[in-house]
Amino acid sequence: MPSEVTPSTNNHDFILTALRQNLRLDSRPLDTYRPIDLTFSSDPDTYGQTDVRIGKTRVLCNISCEVGAPYPDRKFDGVFTISCELGPMGSPAWEVGRQDQTEIILSRILEKTVRRSGALDTESLCIVAGQKCFHLRADIHILDHDGNVLDAACFALMAALLHFRRPDVSIEGEEVTVYSVREREPVKLTMTHHPFCITTSFYPSRQGSDDDLISVLDTTLQEEQCRTGSLTISLNRHGEVCNIAKYGGVGIEGLSVLTCVNASLEKAKMFDRLLKERLAEDEKARQAKIGAMGLELSAENERVMERPVG
């Protein structure tokens, strides 16, 4: 398995020295994210496909849906699964079909943040109790890894869930009819809250000591390779914490954790505002496309009606 390229000793020392002086290689403040871009599929019939970029980090998420049987012990719930794929496109150190530590951490935290926190109401995915339900699957692909893939992946997943529309269904007796997007307006998913992952990285404020730590948000890949620990806080815009995950050997005091929670809350509100803005823009663009397609179809029908017979 190829190893990840690590910074040289000179680069490592330079990054740490700069951080101790509140400086970063890209001139950002320590608590500022890189430019965030969120786009959806341009196809008016495609829902739940998102492309998120945070700086050079790029994550693609796609939601798919099919009808199947529920779990025997969860007869009134649908099925929701999250799959993360890390391949050589994202980083030369990743191999297809071989689980990396990053992939394990990514899957575990996203599972706790979104599925176990009840962000998606799985009861709304039930069609016939104990017989049929919707099986929802989220596939997350890391296309480019330049640090902070967890925050980007969680944002892409939440955006895809809020953008996705499941097919409408009707039930007559024991017969279930699933309608396509063209036949009936698809239905939004029922979301109870919108959690986001905010990761804080820690660095020693002076060489050889971990007593006083420097906190940095949205680290690049080089900055991640120099950190001594990290703390990922999953929370929504109301300040409700879903999960806290700490990695690395450095110890973090309780007061530092509370400080990170307060800082993470502001970033969660930022993600929530950005997501709502992009969803509104996409809905407006889709309605304009649907309206234009309707006018074209109406004009075509008029031309057919005016065509002479015989």
mmCIF file of C-alpha atoms in Angstrom:
data_model
loop_
_atom_site.group_PDB
_atom_site.id
_atom_site.type_symbol
_atom_site.label_atom_id
_atom_site.label_comp_id
_atom_site.label_asym_id
_atom_site.label_seq_id
_atom_site.Cartn_x
_atom_site.Cartn_y
_atom_site.Cartn_z
ATOM 1 C CA MET A 1 0.000 0.000 0.000
ATOM 2 C CA PRO A 2 1.576 3.358 -1.010
ATOM 3 C CA SER A 3 2.254 5.774 1.832
ATOM 4 C CA GLU A 4 1.041 9.345 1.929
ATOM 5 C CA VAL A 5 3.590 12.019 1.078
ATOM 6 C CA THR A 6 4.491 13.814 4.311
ATOM 7 C CA PRO A 7 6.007 17.301 4.649
ATOM 8 C CA SER A 8 9.764 17.532 4.945
ATOM 9 C CA THR A 9 11.302 18.525 8.281
ATOM 10 C CA ASN A 10 11.821 22.087 7.044
ATOM 11 C CA ASN A 11 8.204 22.391 5.859
ATOM 12 C CA HIS A 12 6.928 20.848 9.099
ATOM 13 C CA ASP A 13 8.877 23.324 11.244
ATOM 14 C CA PHE A 14 7.895 26.230 8.994
ATOM 15 C CA ILE A 15 4.157 25.436 9.271
ATOM 16 C CA LEU A 16 4.337 25.136 13.071
ATOM 17 C CA THR A 17 6.358 28.346 13.411
ATOM 18 C CA ALA A 18 3.843 30.202 11.237
ATOM 19 C CA LEU A 19 0.872 28.899 13.244
ATOM 20 C CA ARG A 20 2.519 30.024 16.487
ATOM 21 C CA GLN A 21 2.567 33.514 14.990
ATOM 22 C CA ASN A 22 -1.117 33.242 13.907
ATOM 23 C CA LEU A 23 -0.095 32.864 10.265
ATOM 24 C CA ARG A 24 -1.071 30.276 7.657
ATOM 25 C CA LEU A 25 0.376 29.420 4.262
ATOM 26 C CA ASP A 26 -2.774 30.661 2.480
ATOM 27 C CA SER A 27 -3.004 33.851 4.628
ATOM 28 C CA ARG A 28 -6.285 32.819 6.309
ATOM 29 C CA PRO A 29 -7.057 33.509 9.977
ATOM 30 C CA LEU A 30 -6.878 30.396 12.149
ATOM 31 C CA ASP A 31 -10.683 30.236 12.569
ATOM 32 C CA THR A 32 -11.674 30.796 8.922
ATOM 33 C CA TYR A 33 -12.752 28.274 6.298
ATOM 34 C CA ARG A 34 -11.535 28.236 2.725
ATOM 35 C CA PRO A 35 -14.025 29.247 -0.013
ATOM 36 C CA ILE A 36 -16.984 26.822 0.020
ATOM 37 C CA ASP A 37 -18.806 25.925 -3.185
ATOM 38 C CA LEU A 38 -21.913 23.748 -3.473
ATOM 39 C CA THR A 39 -23.498 22.695 -6.766
ATOM 40 C CA PHE A 40 -26.335 20.335 -7.668
ATOM 41 C CA SER A 41 -27.083 18.306 -10.784
ATOM 42 C CA SER A 42 -28.267 20.476 -13.684
ATOM 43 C CA ASP A 43 -30.720 17.778 -14.838
ATOM 44 C CA PRO A 44 -34.230 18.825 -13.686
ATOM 45 C CA ASP A 45 -35.167 15.139 -13.188
ATOM 46 C CA THR A 46 -32.143 14.337 -10.989
ATOM 47 C CA TYR A 47 -32.267 14.979 -7.246
ATOM 48 C CA GLY A 48 -29.828 14.274 -4.433
ATOM 49 C CA GLN A 49 -26.557 14.716 -6.312
ATOM 50 C CA THR A 50 -24.188 17.277 -4.775
ATOM 51 C CA ASP A 51 -20.665 18.464 -5.491
ATOM 52 C CA VAL A 52 -18.929 20.251 -2.593
ATOM 53 C CA ARG A 53 -15.595 22.038 -2.732
ATOM 54 C CA ILE A 54 -13.800 23.479 0.276
ATOM 55 C CA GLY A 55 -10.668 24.986 -1.173
ATOM 56 C CA LYS A 56 -9.065 22.203 -3.205
ATOM 57 C CA THR A 57 -10.899 19.450 -1.306
ATOM 58 C CA ARG A 58 -13.735 18.062 -3.400
ATOM 59 C CA VAL A 59 -16.474 15.603 -2.375
ATOM 60 C CA LEU A 60 -19.320 14.151 -4.436
ATOM 61 C CA CYS A 61 -22.442 12.684 -2.818
ATOM 62 C CA ASN A 62 -25.254 10.837 -4.570
ATOM 63 C CA ILE A 63 -28.512 9.603 -3.012
ATOM 64 C CA SER A 64 -30.267 6.615 -4.579
ATOM 65 C CA CYS A 65 -33.568 4.996 -3.661
ATOM 66 C CA GLU A 66 -35.319 1.684 -4.275
ATOM 67 C CA VAL A 67 -38.231 -0.265 -2.810
ATOM 68 C CA GLY A 68 -37.446 -3.281 -0.644
ATOM 69 C CA ALA A 69 -38.334 -5.097 2.561
ATOM 70 C CA PRO A 70 -37.665 -3.493 5.976
ATOM 71 C CA TYR A 71 -35.543 -5.064 8.691
ATOM 72 C CA PRO A 72 -37.523 -7.668 10.717
ATOM 73 C CA ASP A 73 -36.930 -5.774 13.979
ATOM 74 C CA ARG A 74 -37.765 -2.363 12.406
ATOM 75 C CA LYS A 75 -41.039 -3.054 10.614
ATOM 76 C CA PHE A 76 -42.213 0.562 10.625
ATOM 77 C CA ASP A 77 -38.909 2.095 9.459
ATOM 78 C CA GLY A 78 -37.240 2.444 6.105
ATOM 79 C CA VAL A 79 -33.562 1.650 5.515
ATOM 80 C CA PHE A 80 -30.847 4.301 5.288
ATOM 81 C CA THR A 81 -27.191 3.432 4.667
ATOM 82 C CA ILE A 82 -24.077 5.555 4.134
ATOM 83 C CA SER A 83 -21.184 4.357 1.978
ATOM 84 C CA CYS A 84 -17.840 6.168 1.685
ATOM 85 C CA GLU A 85 -15.427 5.454 -1.141
ATOM 86 C CA LEU A 86 -11.808 6.592 -1.076
ATOM 87 C CA GLY A 87 -9.821 5.911 -4.232
ATOM 88 C CA PRO A 88 -6.573 6.963 -5.901
ATOM 89 C CA MET A 89 -8.360 9.907 -7.530
ATOM 90 C CA GLY A 90 -8.606 11.562 -4.106
ATOM 91 C CA SER A 91 -5.129 10.635 -2.888
ATOM 92 C CA PRO A 92 -2.305 8.409 -4.216
ATOM 93 C CA ALA A 93 -2.203 6.730 -0.791
ATOM 94 C CA TRP A 94 -5.713 5.295 -1.201
ATOM 95 C CA GLU A 95 -6.422 2.033 -2.997
ATOM 96 C CA VAL A 96 -9.719 0.794 -4.416
ATOM 97 C CA GLY A 97 -11.270 -1.994 -2.334
ATOM 98 C CA ARG A 98 -8.878 -1.548 0.572
ATOM 99 C CA GLN A 99 -10.126 0.228 3.698
ATOM 100 C CA ASP A 100 -7.973 3.072 4.916
ATOM 101 C CA GLN A 101 -7.986 4.539 8.429
ATOM 102 C CA THR A 102 -9.421 7.756 6.988
ATOM 103 C CA GLU A 103 -12.310 5.822 5.431
ATOM 104 C CA ILE A 104 -13.089 4.054 8.719
ATOM 105 C CA ILE A 105 -13.147 7.336 10.662
ATOM 106 C CA LEU A 106 -15.195 9.046 7.956
ATOM 107 C CA SER A 107 -17.848 6.318 7.854
ATOM 108 C CA ARG A 108 -18.051 6.037 11.632
ATOM 109 C CA ILE A 109 -18.513 9.761 12.326
ATOM 110 C CA LEU A 110 -20.993 10.315 9.484
ATOM 111 C CA GLU A 111 -23.004 7.331 10.701
ATOM 112 C CA LYS A 112 -23.216 8.785 14.218
ATOM 113 C CA THR A 113 -23.801 12.353 13.042
ATOM 114 C CA VAL A 114 -26.589 11.759 10.535
ATOM 115 C CA ARG A 115 -28.149 8.318 10.948
ATOM 116 C CA ARG A 116 -27.898 7.662 14.685
ATOM 117 C CA SER A 117 -28.849 11.234 15.594
ATOM 118 C CA GLY A 118 -32.162 10.749 13.800
ATOM 119 C CA ALA A 119 -31.585 13.572 11.326
ATOM 120 C CA LEU A 120 -33.563 11.573 8.758
ATOM 121 C CA ASP A 121 -37.008 10.366 9.831
ATOM 122 C CA THR A 122 -36.819 6.743 8.673
ATOM 123 C CA GLU A 123 -40.471 6.116 9.593
ATOM 124 C CA SER A 124 -41.445 8.377 6.684
ATOM 125 C CA LEU A 125 -39.735 5.863 4.359
ATOM 126 C CA CYS A 126 -42.190 3.102 5.306
ATOM 127 C CA ILE A 127 -44.724 2.136 2.598
ATOM 128 C CA VAL A 128 -46.432 -0.979 4.003
ATOM 129 C CA ALA A 129 -45.454 -1.890 7.568
ATOM 130 C CA GLY A 130 -43.388 -5.063 7.679
ATOM 131 C CA GLN A 131 -43.568 -5.574 3.905
ATOM 132 C CA LYS A 132 -42.274 -2.688 1.815
ATOM 133 C CA CYS A 133 -40.258 0.441 2.443
ATOM 134 C CA PHE A 134 -37.783 2.716 0.722
ATOM 135 C CA HIS A 135 -34.114 1.750 0.878
ATOM 136 C CA LEU A 136 -32.116 4.980 0.821
ATOM 137 C CA ARG A 137 -28.384 4.866 0.087
ATOM 138 C CA ALA A 138 -25.874 7.718 0.239
ATOM 139 C CA ASP A 139 -22.662 7.166 -1.745
ATOM 140 C CA ILE A 140 -19.863 9.580 -0.861
ATOM 141 C CA HIS A 141 -16.820 9.851 -3.122
ATOM 142 C CA ILE A 142 -13.704 11.840 -2.209
ATOM 143 C CA LEU A 143 -12.532 13.259 -5.533
ATOM 144 C CA ASP A 144 -9.681 15.412 -4.205
ATOM 145 C CA HIS A 145 -8.150 15.341 -0.727
ATOM 146 C CA ASP A 146 -6.524 18.554 0.443
ATOM 147 C CA GLY A 147 -7.539 18.357 4.083
ATOM 148 C CA ASN A 148 -10.767 18.518 6.105
ATOM 149 C CA VAL A 149 -12.578 15.845 4.082
ATOM 150 C CA LEU A 150 -14.865 15.031 7.027
ATOM 151 C CA ASP A 151 -16.465 18.486 7.174
ATOM 152 C CA ALA A 152 -16.830 18.533 3.387
ATOM 153 C CA ALA A 153 -18.330 15.021 3.296
ATOM 154 C CA CYS A 154 -20.880 15.819 6.017
ATOM 155 C CA PHE A 155 -21.897 19.040 4.258
ATOM 156 C CA ALA A 156 -22.267 17.179 0.949
ATOM 157 C CA LEU A 157 -24.358 14.460 2.629
ATOM 158 C CA MET A 158 -26.723 16.918 4.329
ATOM 159 C CA ALA A 159 -27.107 18.913 1.114
ATOM 160 C CA ALA A 160 -27.891 15.740 -0.844
ATOM 161 C CA LEU A 161 -30.507 14.590 1.687
ATOM 162 C CA LEU A 162 -32.255 17.973 1.687
ATOM 163 C CA HIS A 163 -32.145 18.127 -2.110
ATOM 164 C CA PHE A 164 -33.302 14.546 -2.731
ATOM 165 C CA ARG A 165 -36.883 13.676 -3.667
ATOM 166 C CA ARG A 166 -38.211 10.141 -3.325
ATOM 167 C CA PRO A 167 -40.809 8.778 -5.789
ATOM 168 C CA ASP A 168 -44.454 9.188 -4.866
ATOM 169 C CA VAL A 169 -46.414 5.981 -4.245
ATOM 170 C CA SER A 170 -50.032 4.877 -4.087
ATOM 171 C CA ILE A 171 -51.479 1.796 -2.375
ATOM 172 C CA GLU A 172 -54.604 -0.047 -3.516
ATOM 173 C CA GLY A 173 -55.194 -3.152 -1.448
ATOM 174 C CA GLU A 174 -51.912 -5.041 -1.545
ATOM 175 C CA GLU A 175 -50.717 -3.423 -4.773
ATOM 176 C CA VAL A 176 -48.103 -0.670 -4.471
ATOM 177 C CA THR A 177 -47.535 1.668 -7.421
ATOM 178 C CA VAL A 178 -44.337 3.715 -7.615
ATOM 179 C CA TYR A 179 -44.569 6.769 -9.886
ATOM 180 C CA SER A 180 -41.715 8.266 -11.872
ATOM 181 C CA VAL A 181 -40.705 11.928 -11.690
ATOM 182 C CA ARG A 182 -42.601 12.599 -14.922
ATOM 183 C CA GLU A 183 -45.793 10.977 -13.649
ATOM 184 C CA ARG A 184 -46.031 12.597 -10.235
ATOM 185 C CA GLU A 185 -44.188 15.258 -8.279
ATOM 186 C CA PRO A 186 -41.554 13.501 -6.116
ATOM 187 C CA VAL A 187 -41.671 13.890 -2.329
ATOM 188 C CA LYS A 188 -39.099 15.579 -0.094
ATOM 189 C CA LEU A 189 -37.454 13.605 2.697
ATOM 190 C CA THR A 190 -38.543 14.353 6.263
ATOM 191 C CA MET A 191 -35.555 15.818 8.115
ATOM 192 C CA THR A 192 -35.766 16.440 11.866
ATOM 193 C CA HIS A 193 -32.614 18.599 12.097
ATOM 194 C CA HIS A 194 -29.515 19.500 10.068
ATOM 195 C CA PRO A 195 -26.251 18.459 11.781
ATOM 196 C CA PHE A 196 -22.818 19.441 10.458
ATOM 197 C CA CYS A 197 -19.299 18.295 11.347
ATOM 198 C CA ILE A 198 -16.800 20.947 12.450
ATOM 199 C CA THR A 199 -13.224 19.731 12.938
ATOM 200 C CA THR A 200 -10.675 21.605 15.056
ATOM 201 C CA SER A 201 -6.986 20.693 14.823
ATOM 202 C CA PHE A 202 -4.508 21.258 17.659
ATOM 203 C CA TYR A 203 -0.843 22.251 17.568
ATOM 204 C CA PRO A 204 1.696 22.836 20.368
ATOM 205 C CA SER A 205 2.185 26.533 21.106
ATOM 206 C CA ARG A 206 5.867 25.906 21.825
ATOM 207 C CA GLN A 207 8.266 23.151 20.908
ATOM 208 C CA GLY A 208 8.252 20.085 23.135
ATOM 209 C CA SER A 209 5.160 21.109 25.143
ATOM 210 C CA ASP A 210 1.466 20.229 24.808
ATOM 211 C CA ASP A 211 0.315 22.315 27.778
ATOM 212 C CA ASP A 212 -0.962 25.227 25.687
ATOM 213 C CA LEU A 213 -2.512 24.291 22.338
ATOM 214 C CA ILE A 214 -3.260 26.306 19.199
ATOM 215 C CA SER A 215 -6.711 25.655 17.687
ATOM 216 C CA VAL A 216 -7.099 25.768 13.899
ATOM 217 C CA LEU A 217 -10.217 25.254 11.745
ATOM 218 C CA ASP A 218 -10.405 23.843 8.204
ATOM 219 C CA THR A 219 -6.846 22.590 7.938
ATOM 220 C CA THR A 220 -5.190 21.806 4.620
ATOM 221 C CA LEU A 221 -3.557 18.425 4.047
ATOM 222 C CA GLN A 222 -0.101 19.742 4.989
ATOM 223 C CA GLU A 223 -1.469 21.303 8.169
ATOM 224 C CA GLU A 224 -3.238 18.045 9.086
ATOM 225 C CA GLN A 225 0.015 16.126 8.763
ATOM 226 C CA CYS A 226 1.625 18.437 11.335
ATOM 227 C CA ARG A 227 -1.120 18.424 13.987
ATOM 228 C CA THR A 228 -0.915 16.582 17.299
ATOM 229 C CA GLY A 229 -4.651 15.963 17.660
ATOM 230 C CA SER A 230 -8.122 16.847 16.407
ATOM 231 C CA LEU A 231 -11.640 17.267 17.768
ATOM 232 C CA THR A 232 -14.706 16.823 15.546
ATOM 233 C CA ILE A 233 -17.955 18.233 16.918
ATOM 234 C CA SER A 234 -21.228 17.337 15.191
ATOM 235 C CA LEU A 235 -24.016 19.806 15.927
ATOM 236 C CA ASN A 236 -26.886 21.714 14.350
ATOM 237 C CA ARG A 237 -27.622 25.433 14.199
ATOM 238 C CA HIS A 238 -29.525 25.257 17.498
ATOM 239 C CA GLY A 239 -26.373 24.175 19.341
ATOM 240 C CA GLU A 240 -27.564 20.600 19.895
ATOM 241 C CA VAL A 241 -24.441 18.423 19.943
ATOM 242 C CA CYS A 242 -24.886 15.007 18.291
ATOM 243 C CA ASN A 243 -21.382 13.609 18.582
ATOM 244 C CA ILE A 244 -17.864 14.494 19.728
ATOM 245 C CA ALA A 245 -14.897 12.545 18.369
ATOM 246 C CA LYS A 246 -11.298 13.123 19.445
ATOM 247 C CA TYR A 247 -8.287 11.685 17.641
ATOM 248 C CA GLY A 248 -4.611 11.995 18.473
ATOM 249 C CA GLY A 249 -2.675 11.529 21.702
ATOM 250 C CA VAL A 250 -2.704 15.122 22.913
ATOM 251 C CA GLY A 251 -4.891 15.871 25.943
ATOM 252 C CA ILE A 252 -7.639 18.504 25.692
ATOM 253 C CA GLU A 253 -9.037 20.303 28.738
ATOM 254 C CA GLY A 254 -12.770 20.623 29.337
ATOM 255 C CA LEU A 255 -12.683 24.404 28.918
ATOM 256 C CA SER A 256 -11.027 23.986 25.511
ATOM 257 C CA VAL A 257 -13.806 21.594 24.460
ATOM 258 C CA LEU A 258 -16.466 24.164 25.430
ATOM 259 C CA THR A 259 -14.581 26.841 23.488
ATOM 260 C CA CYS A 260 -14.512 24.566 20.442
ATOM 261 C CA VAL A 261 -18.264 23.905 20.772
ATOM 262 C CA ASN A 262 -19.014 27.644 20.762
ATOM 263 C CA ALA A 263 -16.767 28.216 17.750
ATOM 264 C CA SER A 264 -18.290 25.217 15.963
ATOM 265 C CA LEU A 265 -21.807 26.566 16.516
ATOM 266 C CA GLU A 266 -21.001 29.689 14.478
ATOM 267 C CA LYS A 267 -19.650 27.554 11.635
ATOM 268 C CA ALA A 268 -22.697 25.255 11.760
ATOM 269 C CA LYS A 269 -24.928 28.313 11.367
ATOM 270 C CA MET A 270 -22.766 29.396 8.426
ATOM 271 C CA PHE A 271 -23.154 25.985 6.751
ATOM 272 C CA ASP A 272 -26.912 26.045 7.368
ATOM 273 C CA ARG A 273 -27.326 29.519 5.820
ATOM 274 C CA LEU A 274 -25.226 28.595 2.791
ATOM 275 C CA LEU A 275 -27.173 25.377 2.276
ATOM 276 C CA LYS A 276 -30.542 27.132 2.398
ATOM 277 C CA GLU A 277 -29.350 29.774 -0.077
ATOM 278 C CA ARG A 278 -28.081 27.176 -2.560
ATOM 279 C CA LEU A 279 -31.250 25.079 -2.261
ATOM 280 C CA ALA A 280 -33.411 28.137 -2.952
ATOM 281 C CA GLU A 281 -31.267 29.069 -5.973
ATOM 282 C CA ASP A 282 -31.451 25.530 -7.351
ATOM 283 C CA GLU A 283 -35.234 25.363 -6.886
ATOM 284 C CA LYS A 284 -35.634 28.661 -8.721
ATOM 285 C CA ALA A 285 -33.413 27.487 -11.597
ATOM 286 C CA ARG A 286 -35.305 24.176 -11.858
ATOM 287 C CA GLN A 287 -38.675 25.910 -11.967
ATOM 288 C CA ALA A 288 -37.390 28.166 -14.754
ATOM 289 C CA LYS A 289 -36.191 25.121 -16.741
ATOM 290 C CA ILE A 290 -39.463 23.269 -16.205
ATOM 291 C CA GLY A 291 -41.390 26.364 -17.310
ATOM 292 C CA ALA A 292 -39.271 26.682 -20.454
ATOM 293 C CA MET A 293 -39.750 22.975 -21.255
ATOM 294 C CA GLY A 294 -43.505 23.383 -20.777
ATOM 295 C CA LEU A 295 -43.614 26.321 -23.207
ATOM 296 C CA GLU A 296 -41.632 24.353 -25.812
ATOM 297 C CA LEU A 297 -43.960 21.357 -25.451
ATOM 298 C CA SER A 298 -47.027 23.609 -25.724
ATOM 299 C CA ALA A 299 -45.653 25.272 -28.879
ATOM 300 C CA GLU A 300 -44.871 21.859 -30.406
ATOM 301 C CA ASN A 301 -48.413 20.655 -29.678
ATOM 302 C CA GLU A 302 -49.862 23.770 -31.321
ATOM 303 C CA ARG A 303 -47.779 23.176 -34.459
ATOM 304 C CA VAL A 304 -49.013 19.577 -34.613
ATOM 305 C CA MET A 305 -52.638 20.687 -34.237
ATOM 306 C CA GLU A 306 -52.267 23.293 -37.016
ATOM 307 C CA ARG A 307 -50.756 20.753 -39.455
ATOM 308 C CA PRO A 308 -53.272 20.014 -42.293
ATOM 309 C CA VAL A 309 -54.737 16.519 -42.471
ATOM 310 C CA GLY A 310 -54.475 14.511 -45.718
#
